[in-house]
CSV table of C-alpha atoms and ligand atoms in Angstrom, one decimal:
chain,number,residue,atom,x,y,z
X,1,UNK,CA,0.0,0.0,0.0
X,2,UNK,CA,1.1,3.3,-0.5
X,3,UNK,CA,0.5,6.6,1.2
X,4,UNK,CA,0.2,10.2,-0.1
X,5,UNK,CA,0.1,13.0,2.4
X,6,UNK,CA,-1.9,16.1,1.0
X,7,UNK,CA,-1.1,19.4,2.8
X,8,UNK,CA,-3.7,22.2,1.3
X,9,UNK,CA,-7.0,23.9,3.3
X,10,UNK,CA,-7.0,20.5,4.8
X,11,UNK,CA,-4.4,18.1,5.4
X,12,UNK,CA,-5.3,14.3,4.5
X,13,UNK,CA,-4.2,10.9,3.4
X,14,UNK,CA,-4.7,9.2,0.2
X,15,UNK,CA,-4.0,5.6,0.3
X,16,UNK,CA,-4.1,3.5,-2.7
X,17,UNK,CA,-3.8,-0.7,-2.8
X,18,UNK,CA,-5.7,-4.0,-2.3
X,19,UNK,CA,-9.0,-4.2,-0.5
X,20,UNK,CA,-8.7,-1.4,1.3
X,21,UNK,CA,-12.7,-1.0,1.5
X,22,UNK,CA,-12.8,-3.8,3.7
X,23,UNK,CA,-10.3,-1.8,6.1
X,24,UNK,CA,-12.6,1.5,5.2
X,25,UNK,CA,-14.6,1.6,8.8
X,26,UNK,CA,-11.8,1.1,10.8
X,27,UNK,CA,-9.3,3.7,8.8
X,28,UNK,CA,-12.6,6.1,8.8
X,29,UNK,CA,-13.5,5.8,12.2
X,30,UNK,CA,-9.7,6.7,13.0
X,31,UNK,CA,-10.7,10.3,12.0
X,32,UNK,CA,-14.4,11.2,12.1
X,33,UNK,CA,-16.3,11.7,15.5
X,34,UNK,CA,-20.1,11.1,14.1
X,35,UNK,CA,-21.4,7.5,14.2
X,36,UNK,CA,-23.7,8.2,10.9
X,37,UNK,CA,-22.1,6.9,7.6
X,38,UNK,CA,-23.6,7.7,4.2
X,39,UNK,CA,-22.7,5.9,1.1
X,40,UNK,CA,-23.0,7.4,-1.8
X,41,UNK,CA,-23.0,5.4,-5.2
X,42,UNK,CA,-24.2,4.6,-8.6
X,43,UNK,CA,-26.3,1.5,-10.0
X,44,UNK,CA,-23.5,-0.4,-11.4
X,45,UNK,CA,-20.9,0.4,-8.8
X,46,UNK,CA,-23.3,0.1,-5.5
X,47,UNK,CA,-24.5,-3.6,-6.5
X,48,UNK,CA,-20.7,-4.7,-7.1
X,49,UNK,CA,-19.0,-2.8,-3.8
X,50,UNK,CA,-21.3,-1.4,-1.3
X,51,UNK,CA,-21.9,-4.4,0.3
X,52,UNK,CA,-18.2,-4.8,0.9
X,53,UNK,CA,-18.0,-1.0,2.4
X,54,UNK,CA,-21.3,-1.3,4.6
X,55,UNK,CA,-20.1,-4.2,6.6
X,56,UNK,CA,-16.7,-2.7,7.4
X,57,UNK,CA,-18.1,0.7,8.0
X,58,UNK,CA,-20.4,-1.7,10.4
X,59,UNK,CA,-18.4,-3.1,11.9
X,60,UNK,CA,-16.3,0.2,12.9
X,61,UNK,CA,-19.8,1.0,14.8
X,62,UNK,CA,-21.5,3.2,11.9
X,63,UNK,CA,-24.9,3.6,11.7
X,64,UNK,CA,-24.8,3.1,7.6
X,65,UNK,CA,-27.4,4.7,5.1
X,66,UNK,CA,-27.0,4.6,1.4
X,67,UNK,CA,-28.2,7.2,-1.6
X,68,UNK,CA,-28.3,5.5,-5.2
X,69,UNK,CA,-28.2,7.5,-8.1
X,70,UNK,CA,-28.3,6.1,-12.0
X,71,UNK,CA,-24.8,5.8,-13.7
X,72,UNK,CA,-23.8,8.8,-16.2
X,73,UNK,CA,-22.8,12.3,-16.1
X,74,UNK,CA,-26.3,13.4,-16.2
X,75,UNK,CA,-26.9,12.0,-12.5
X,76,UNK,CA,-24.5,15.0,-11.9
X,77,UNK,CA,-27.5,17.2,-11.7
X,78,UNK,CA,-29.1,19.9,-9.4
X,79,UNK,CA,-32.2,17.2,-8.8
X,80,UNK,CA,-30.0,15.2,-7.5
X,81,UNK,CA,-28.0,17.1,-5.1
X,82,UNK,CA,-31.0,18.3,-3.5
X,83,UNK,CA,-32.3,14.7,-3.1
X,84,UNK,CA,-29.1,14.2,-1.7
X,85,UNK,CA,-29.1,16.8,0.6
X,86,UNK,CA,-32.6,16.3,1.8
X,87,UNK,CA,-31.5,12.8,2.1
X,88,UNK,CA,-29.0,13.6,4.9
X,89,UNK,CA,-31.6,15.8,6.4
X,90,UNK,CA,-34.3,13.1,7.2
X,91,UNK,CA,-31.8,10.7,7.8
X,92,UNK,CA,-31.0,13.7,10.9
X,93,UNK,CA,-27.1,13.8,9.4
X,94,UNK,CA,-25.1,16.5,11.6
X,95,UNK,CA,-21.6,18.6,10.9
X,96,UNK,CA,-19.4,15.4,12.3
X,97,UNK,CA,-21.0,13.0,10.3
X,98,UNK,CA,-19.4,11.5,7.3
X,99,UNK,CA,-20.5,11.0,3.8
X,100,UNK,CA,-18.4,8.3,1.9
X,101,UNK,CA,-18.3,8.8,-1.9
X,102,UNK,CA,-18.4,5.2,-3.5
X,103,UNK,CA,-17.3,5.7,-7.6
X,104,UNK,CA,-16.3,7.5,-10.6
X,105,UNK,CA,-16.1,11.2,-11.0
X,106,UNK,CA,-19.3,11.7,-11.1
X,107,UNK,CA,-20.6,10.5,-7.4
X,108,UNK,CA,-17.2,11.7,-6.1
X,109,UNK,CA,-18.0,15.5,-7.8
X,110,UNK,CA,-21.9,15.4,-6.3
X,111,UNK,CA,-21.3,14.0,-3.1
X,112,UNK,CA,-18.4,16.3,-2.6
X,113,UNK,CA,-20.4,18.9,-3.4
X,114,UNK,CA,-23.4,17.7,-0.8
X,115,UNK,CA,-20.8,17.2,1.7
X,116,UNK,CA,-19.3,20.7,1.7
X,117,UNK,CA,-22.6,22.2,1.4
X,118,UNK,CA,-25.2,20.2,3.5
X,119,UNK,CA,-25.1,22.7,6.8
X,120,UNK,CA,-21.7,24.2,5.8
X,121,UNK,CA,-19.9,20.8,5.5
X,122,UNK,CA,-19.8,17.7,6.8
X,123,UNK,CA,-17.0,15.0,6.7
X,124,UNK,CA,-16.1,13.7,3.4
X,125,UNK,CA,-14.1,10.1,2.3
X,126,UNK,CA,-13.3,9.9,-1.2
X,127,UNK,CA,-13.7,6.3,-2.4
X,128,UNK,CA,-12.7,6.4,-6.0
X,129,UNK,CA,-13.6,3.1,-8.1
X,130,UNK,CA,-12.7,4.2,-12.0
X,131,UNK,CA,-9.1,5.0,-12.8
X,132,UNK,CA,-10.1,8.8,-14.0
X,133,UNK,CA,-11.1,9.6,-10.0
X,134,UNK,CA,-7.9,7.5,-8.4
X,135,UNK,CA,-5.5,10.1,-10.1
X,136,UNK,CA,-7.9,13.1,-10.7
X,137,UNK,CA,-11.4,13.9,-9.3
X,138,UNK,CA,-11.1,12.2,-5.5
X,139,UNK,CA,-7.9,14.3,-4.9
X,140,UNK,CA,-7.5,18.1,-5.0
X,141,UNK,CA,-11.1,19.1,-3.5
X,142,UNK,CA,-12.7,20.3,-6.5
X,143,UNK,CA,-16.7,19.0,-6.4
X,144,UNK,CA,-19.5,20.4,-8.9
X,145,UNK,CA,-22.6,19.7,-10.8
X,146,UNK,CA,-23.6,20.7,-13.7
X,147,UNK,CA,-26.2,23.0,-15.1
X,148,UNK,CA,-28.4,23.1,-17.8
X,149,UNK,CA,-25.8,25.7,-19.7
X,150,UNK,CA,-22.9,23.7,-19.2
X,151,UNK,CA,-20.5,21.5,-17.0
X,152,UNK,CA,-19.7,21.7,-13.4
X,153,UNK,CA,-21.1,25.1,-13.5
X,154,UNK,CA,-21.8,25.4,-9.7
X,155,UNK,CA,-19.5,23.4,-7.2
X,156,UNK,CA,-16.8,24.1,-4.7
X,157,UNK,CA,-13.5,24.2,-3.6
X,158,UNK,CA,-13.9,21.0,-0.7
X,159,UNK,CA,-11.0,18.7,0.3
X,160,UNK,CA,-11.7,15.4,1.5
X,161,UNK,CA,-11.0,14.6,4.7
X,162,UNK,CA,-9.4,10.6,3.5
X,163,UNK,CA,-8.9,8.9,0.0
X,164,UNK,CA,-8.9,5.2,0.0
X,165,UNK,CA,-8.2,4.0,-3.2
X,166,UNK,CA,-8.9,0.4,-3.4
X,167,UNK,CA,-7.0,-0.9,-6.6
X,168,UNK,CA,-8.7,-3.8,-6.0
X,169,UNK,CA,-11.9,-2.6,-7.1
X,170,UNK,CA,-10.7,-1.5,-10.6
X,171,UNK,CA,-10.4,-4.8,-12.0
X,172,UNK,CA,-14.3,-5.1,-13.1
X,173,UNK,CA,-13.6,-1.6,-15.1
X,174,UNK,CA,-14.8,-2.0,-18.3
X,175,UNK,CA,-12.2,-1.6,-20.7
X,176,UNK,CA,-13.1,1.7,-22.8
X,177,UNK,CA,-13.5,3.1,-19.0
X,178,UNK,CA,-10.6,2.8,-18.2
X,179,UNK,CA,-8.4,3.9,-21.0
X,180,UNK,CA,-10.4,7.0,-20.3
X,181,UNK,CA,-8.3,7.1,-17.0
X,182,UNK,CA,-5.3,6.0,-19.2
X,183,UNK,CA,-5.8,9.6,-21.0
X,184,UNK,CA,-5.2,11.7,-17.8
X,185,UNK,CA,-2.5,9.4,-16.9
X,186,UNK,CA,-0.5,10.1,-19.9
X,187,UNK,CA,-1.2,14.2,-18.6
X,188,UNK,CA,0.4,13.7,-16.0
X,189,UNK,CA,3.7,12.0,-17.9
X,190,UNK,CA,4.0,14.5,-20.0
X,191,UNK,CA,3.2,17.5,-17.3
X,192,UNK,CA,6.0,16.0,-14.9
X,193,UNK,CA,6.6,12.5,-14.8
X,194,UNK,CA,8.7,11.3,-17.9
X,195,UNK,CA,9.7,7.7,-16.0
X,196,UNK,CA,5.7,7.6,-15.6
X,197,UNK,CA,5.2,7.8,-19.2
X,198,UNK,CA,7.8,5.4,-20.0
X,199,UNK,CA,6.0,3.1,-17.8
X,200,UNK,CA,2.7,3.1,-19.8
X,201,UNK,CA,5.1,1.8,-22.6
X,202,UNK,CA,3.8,-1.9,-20.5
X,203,UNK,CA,1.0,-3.4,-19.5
X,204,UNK,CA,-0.9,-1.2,-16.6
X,205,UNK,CA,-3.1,-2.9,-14.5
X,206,UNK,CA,0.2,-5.2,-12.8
X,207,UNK,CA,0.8,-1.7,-12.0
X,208,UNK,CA,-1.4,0.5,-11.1
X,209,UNK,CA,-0.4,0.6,-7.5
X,210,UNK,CA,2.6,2.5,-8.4
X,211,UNK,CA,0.7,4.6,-11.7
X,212,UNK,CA,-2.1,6.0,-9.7
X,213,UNK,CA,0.3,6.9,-6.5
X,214,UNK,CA,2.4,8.7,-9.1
X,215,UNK,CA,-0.3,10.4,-10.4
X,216,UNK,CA,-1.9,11.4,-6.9
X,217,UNK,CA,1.6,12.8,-6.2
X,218,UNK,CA,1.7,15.2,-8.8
X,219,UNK,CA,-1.6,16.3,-8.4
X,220,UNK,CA,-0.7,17.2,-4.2
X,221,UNK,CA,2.4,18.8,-5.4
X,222,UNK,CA,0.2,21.2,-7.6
X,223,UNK,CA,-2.7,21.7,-5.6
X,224,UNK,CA,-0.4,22.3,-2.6
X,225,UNK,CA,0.7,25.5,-4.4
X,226,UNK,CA,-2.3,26.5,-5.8
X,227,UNK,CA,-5.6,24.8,-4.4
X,228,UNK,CA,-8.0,27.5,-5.8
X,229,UNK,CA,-6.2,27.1,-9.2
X,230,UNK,CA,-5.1,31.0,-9.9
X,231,UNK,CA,-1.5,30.0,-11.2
X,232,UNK,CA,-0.1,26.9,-11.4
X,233,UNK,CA,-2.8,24.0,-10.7
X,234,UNK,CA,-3.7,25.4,-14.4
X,235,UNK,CA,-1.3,23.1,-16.2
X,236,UNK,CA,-3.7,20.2,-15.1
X,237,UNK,CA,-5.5,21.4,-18.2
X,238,UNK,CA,-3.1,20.0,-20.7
X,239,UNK,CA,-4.9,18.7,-23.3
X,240,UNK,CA,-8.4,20.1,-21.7
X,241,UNK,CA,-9.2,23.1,-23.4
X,242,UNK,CA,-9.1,21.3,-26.8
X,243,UNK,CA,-10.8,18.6,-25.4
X,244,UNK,CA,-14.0,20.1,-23.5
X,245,UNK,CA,-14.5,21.8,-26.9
X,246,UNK,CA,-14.5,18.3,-28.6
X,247,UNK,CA,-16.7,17.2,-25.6
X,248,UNK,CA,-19.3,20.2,-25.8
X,249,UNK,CA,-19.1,20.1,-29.9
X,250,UNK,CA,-20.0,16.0,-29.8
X,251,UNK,CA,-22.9,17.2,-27.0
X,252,UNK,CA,-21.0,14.9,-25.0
X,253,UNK,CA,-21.4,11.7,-26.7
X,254,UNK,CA,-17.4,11.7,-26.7
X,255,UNK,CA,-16.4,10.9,-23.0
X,256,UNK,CA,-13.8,12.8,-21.4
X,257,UNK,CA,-10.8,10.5,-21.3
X,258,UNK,CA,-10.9,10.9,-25.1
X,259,UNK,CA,-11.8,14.0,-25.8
X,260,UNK,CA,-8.9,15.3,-23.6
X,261,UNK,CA,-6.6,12.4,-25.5
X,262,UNK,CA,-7.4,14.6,-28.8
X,263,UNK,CA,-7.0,17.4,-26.9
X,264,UNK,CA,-3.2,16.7,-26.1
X,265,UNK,CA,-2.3,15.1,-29.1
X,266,UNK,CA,-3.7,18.6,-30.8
X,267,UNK,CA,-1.3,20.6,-28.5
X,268,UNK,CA,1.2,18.4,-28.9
X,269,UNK,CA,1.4,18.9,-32.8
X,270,UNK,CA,0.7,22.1,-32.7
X,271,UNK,CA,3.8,23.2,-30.2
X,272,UNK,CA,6.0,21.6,-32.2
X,273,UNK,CA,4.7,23.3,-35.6
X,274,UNK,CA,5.7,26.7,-33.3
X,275,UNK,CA,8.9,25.4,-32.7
X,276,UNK,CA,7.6,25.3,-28.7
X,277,UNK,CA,9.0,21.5,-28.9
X,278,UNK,CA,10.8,19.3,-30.5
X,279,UNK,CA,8.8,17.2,-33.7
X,280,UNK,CA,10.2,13.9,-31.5
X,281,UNK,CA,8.6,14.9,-28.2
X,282,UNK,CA,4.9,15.8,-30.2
X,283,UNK,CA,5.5,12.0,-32.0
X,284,UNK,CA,5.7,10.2,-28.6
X,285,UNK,CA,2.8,11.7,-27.2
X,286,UNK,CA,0.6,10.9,-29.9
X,287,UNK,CA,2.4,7.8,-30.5
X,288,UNK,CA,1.3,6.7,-26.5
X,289,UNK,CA,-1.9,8.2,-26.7
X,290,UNK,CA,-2.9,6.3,-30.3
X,291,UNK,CA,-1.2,2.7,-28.6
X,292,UNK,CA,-4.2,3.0,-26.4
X,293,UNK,CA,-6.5,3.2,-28.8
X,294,UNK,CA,-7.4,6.5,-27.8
X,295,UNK,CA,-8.2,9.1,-30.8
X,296,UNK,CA,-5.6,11.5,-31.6
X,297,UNK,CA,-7.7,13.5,-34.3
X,298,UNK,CA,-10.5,15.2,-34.1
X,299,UNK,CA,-12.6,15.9,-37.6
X,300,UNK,CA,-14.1,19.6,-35.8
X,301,UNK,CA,-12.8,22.4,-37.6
X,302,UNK,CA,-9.9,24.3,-35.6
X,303,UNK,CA,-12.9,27.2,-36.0
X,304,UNK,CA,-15.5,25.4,-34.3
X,305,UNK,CA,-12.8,24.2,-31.8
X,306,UNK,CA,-11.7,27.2,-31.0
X,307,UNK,CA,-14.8,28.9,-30.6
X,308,UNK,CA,-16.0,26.1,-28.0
X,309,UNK,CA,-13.1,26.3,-26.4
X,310,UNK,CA,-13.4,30.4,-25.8
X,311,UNK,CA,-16.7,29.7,-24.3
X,312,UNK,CA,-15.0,27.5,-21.7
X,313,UNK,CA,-15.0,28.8,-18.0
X,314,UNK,CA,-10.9,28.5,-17.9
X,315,UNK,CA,-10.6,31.7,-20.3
X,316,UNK,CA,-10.1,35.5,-18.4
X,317,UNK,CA,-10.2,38.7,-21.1
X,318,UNK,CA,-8.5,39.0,-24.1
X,319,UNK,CA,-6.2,36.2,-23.6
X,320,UNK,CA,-6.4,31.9,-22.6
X,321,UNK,CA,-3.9,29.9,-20.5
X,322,UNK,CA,-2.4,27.4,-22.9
X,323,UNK,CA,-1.0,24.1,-21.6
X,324,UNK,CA,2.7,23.4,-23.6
X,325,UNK,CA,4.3,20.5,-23.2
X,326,UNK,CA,8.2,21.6,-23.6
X,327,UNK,CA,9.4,18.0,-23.4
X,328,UNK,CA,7.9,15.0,-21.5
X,329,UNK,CA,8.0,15.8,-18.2
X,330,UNK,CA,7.6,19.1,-18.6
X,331,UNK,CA,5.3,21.9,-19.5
X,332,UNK,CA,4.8,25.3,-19.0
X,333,UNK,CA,1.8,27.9,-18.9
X,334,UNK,CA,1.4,30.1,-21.9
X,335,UNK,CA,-0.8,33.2,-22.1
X,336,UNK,CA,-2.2,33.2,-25.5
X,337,UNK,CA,-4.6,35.9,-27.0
X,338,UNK,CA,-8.0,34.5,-27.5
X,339,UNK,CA,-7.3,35.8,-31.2
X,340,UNK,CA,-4.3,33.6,-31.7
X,341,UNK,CA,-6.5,30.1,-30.7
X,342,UNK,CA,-8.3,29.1,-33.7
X,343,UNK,CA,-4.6,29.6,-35.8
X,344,UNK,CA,-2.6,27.0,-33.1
X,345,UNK,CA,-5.2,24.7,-33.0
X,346,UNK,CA,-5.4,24.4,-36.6
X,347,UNK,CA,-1.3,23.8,-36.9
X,348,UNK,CA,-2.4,20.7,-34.7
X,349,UNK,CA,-4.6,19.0,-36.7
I,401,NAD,N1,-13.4,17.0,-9.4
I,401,NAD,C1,-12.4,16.9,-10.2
I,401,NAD,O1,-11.3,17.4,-10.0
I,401,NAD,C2,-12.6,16.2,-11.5
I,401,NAD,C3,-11.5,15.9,-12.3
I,401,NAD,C4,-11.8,15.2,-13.5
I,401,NAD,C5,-13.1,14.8,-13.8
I,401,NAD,N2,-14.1,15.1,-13.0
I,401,NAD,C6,-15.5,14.6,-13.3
I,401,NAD,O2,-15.5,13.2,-13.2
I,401,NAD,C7,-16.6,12.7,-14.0
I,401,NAD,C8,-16.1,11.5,-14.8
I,401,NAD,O3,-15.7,10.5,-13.9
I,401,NAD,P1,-15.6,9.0,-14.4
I,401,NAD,O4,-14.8,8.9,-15.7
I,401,NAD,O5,-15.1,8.3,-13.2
I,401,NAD,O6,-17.1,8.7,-14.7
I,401,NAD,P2,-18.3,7.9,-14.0
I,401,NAD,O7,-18.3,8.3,-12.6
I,401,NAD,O8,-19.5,8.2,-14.8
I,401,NAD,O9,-17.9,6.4,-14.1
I,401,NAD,C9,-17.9,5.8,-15.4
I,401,NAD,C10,-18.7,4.6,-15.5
I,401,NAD,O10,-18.0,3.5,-14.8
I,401,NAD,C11,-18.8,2.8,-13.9
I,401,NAD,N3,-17.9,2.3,-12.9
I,401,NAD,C12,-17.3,3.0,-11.9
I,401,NAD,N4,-16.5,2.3,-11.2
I,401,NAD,C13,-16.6,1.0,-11.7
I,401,NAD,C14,-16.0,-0.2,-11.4
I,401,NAD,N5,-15.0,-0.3,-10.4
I,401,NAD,N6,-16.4,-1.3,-12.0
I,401,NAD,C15,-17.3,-1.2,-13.0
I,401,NAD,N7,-17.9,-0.1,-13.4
I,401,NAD,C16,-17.5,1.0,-12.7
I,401,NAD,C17,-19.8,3.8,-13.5
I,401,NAD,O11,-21.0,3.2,-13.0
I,401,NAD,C18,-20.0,4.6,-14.7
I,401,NAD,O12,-21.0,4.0,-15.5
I,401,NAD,C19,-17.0,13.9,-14.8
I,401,NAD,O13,-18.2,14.4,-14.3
I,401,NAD,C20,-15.9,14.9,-14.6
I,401,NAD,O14,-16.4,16.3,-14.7
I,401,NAD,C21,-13.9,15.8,-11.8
């Protein structure tokens, strides 16, 4: 098992390896003082795992409750976070209680967002279950929903008070979900890992142990300078301003993992075209991304790309925060003038 220390508004653990749900009650009730536990999960993840959580959580001396919501991003919704938080209500939940999010992104984003909300915040364990919220969305304290004009339009800045990662649970990912994770695990070889990204040269699941702790790692080392992401937590977005305009522009029928795979491989090109990197690093980072069988082109025109991409919440006045990758392992920030866009992403495709 391995152990990442995060230091930002809160300070908390993320531990990632094998069947650490069953250990979840007794690891919980090391830090919470309420004796009310409520799980919240999806349809296909609460028939396969909650189970496994209740009992421990159970056995730790909880009083356990669960809230189910249908699979998808569209569960994501204002319906349900007020379900949610009426939920806690009747169920008489009070500021030391705990909520325990059991799943992808998408539980992890609403229930954070219950949790920090529900009578100014309650306690909060991140259980992530799909690759995508092991290395991204259960660490960092960013939880939203979305609105009817766009994604994760109202949310917070929350951090969770523990992260259990059990790697166990990942093996009944389906495959496509998973490369989806794979996507934002290649970010994060090319922001600042370049061993990492050598690593996803072989087979990942005999080591995802050591991929996602990696991953979390970088992430604490951002967010710890930057939690409300003014500066530097930023360059999380490589390959993200492409790809939520590829996301929007497919009305979302292209999930993130990909979308944000195009998204890099676009930037990637298209840095090198300007001479920002060498033609050898843009090859290996669509040559990793494509070995996935993620896509690495996009057939949106760099027009219509550009102008979803300026309707994106990241952009402030006359100019948008570029992601560059320099070389893997690195990149830097680059202020470019929203009248620049649609001419760089169109060197990139
Ligand atoms: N808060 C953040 O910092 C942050 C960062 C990145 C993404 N996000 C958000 O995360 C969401 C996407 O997350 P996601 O990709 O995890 O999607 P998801 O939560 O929809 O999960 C994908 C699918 O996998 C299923 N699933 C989950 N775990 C499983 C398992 N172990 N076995 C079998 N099936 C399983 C789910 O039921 C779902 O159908 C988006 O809403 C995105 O906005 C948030």
């Amino acid at each position: 098992m391995k152990t990442i220390t995060v230091t930002a508004s809160k300070t908390y653990e993320v531990m990632i390896g094998p069947d650490l749900l069953a250990s979840a009650g007794a690891l919980a009730s090391e830090l919470v003082k309420g004796l009310s536990a409520a799980i919240v999960t999806d349809d296909i993840v609460g028939p396969l795992y909650r189970e496994r959580l209740a009992a421990s959580l159970k056995k730790a001396g909880f009083r356990v409750v669960s809230f189910v919501v249908r699979h998808g991003e569209a569960s994501k919704n204002a319906e349900n976070y007020f379900a949610l938080l009426n939920f806690l209500a009747e169920e008489r939940f009070t500021r030391g209680d705990t909520v325990f999010a059991l799943g992808g992104g998408v539980v992890g984003d609403l229930s954070g967002f219950a949790a920090s909300t529900y009578m100014r915040g309650l306690r909060l364990v991140q259980l992530p279950t799909t690759l995508l919220a092991a290395v991204d969305s259960s660490v960092g304290g960013k939880t939203a929903i979305d609105l009817i004009a766009g994604k994760n339009l109202a949310g917070t800045f929350y951090q969770p008070d523990l992260v259990l990662c059990d790697t166990s649970a990942l093996a009944t990912l389906p495959g496509e979900i998973l490369t989806d994770g794979v996507a934002e695990v290649i970010k994060y070889g090319v922001l600042a890992d370049e061993a990492l990204f050598h690593m996803l040269k072989d087979p990942v699941m005999p080591r995802l142990e050591e991929i996602i702790a990696r991953c979390v790692a970088i992430k604490r080392d951002i967010v710890q300078r930057d939690e409300t992401e003014t500066g530097p937590r930023k360059l999380l977005n490589f390959g993200h301003t492409v790809g939520h305009a590829v996301e929007a522009l497919s009305n979302y029928a292209i999930s993130h993992g990909r979308a944000v795979a195009v998204g890099m491989a676009v930037v990637a090109r298209a840095s090198s075209k300007k001479g920002l990197c060498t033609q050898d690093t843009a090859e290996q980072i669509v040559n990793l991304i494509g070995s996935f069988d993620l896509p690495t082109a996009t057939e949106y025109s760099a027009a219509r790309l550009a102008g979803a991409a300026l309707h994106d919440k990241k952009r402030s006045g006359g100019s948008i925060t570029l992601v560059v990758p320099e070389a893997i392992g690195r990149c830097v920030l680059r202020e470019t003038p929203v009248s620049a866009l649609e001419e760089f992403i169109g060197l990139g495709l």
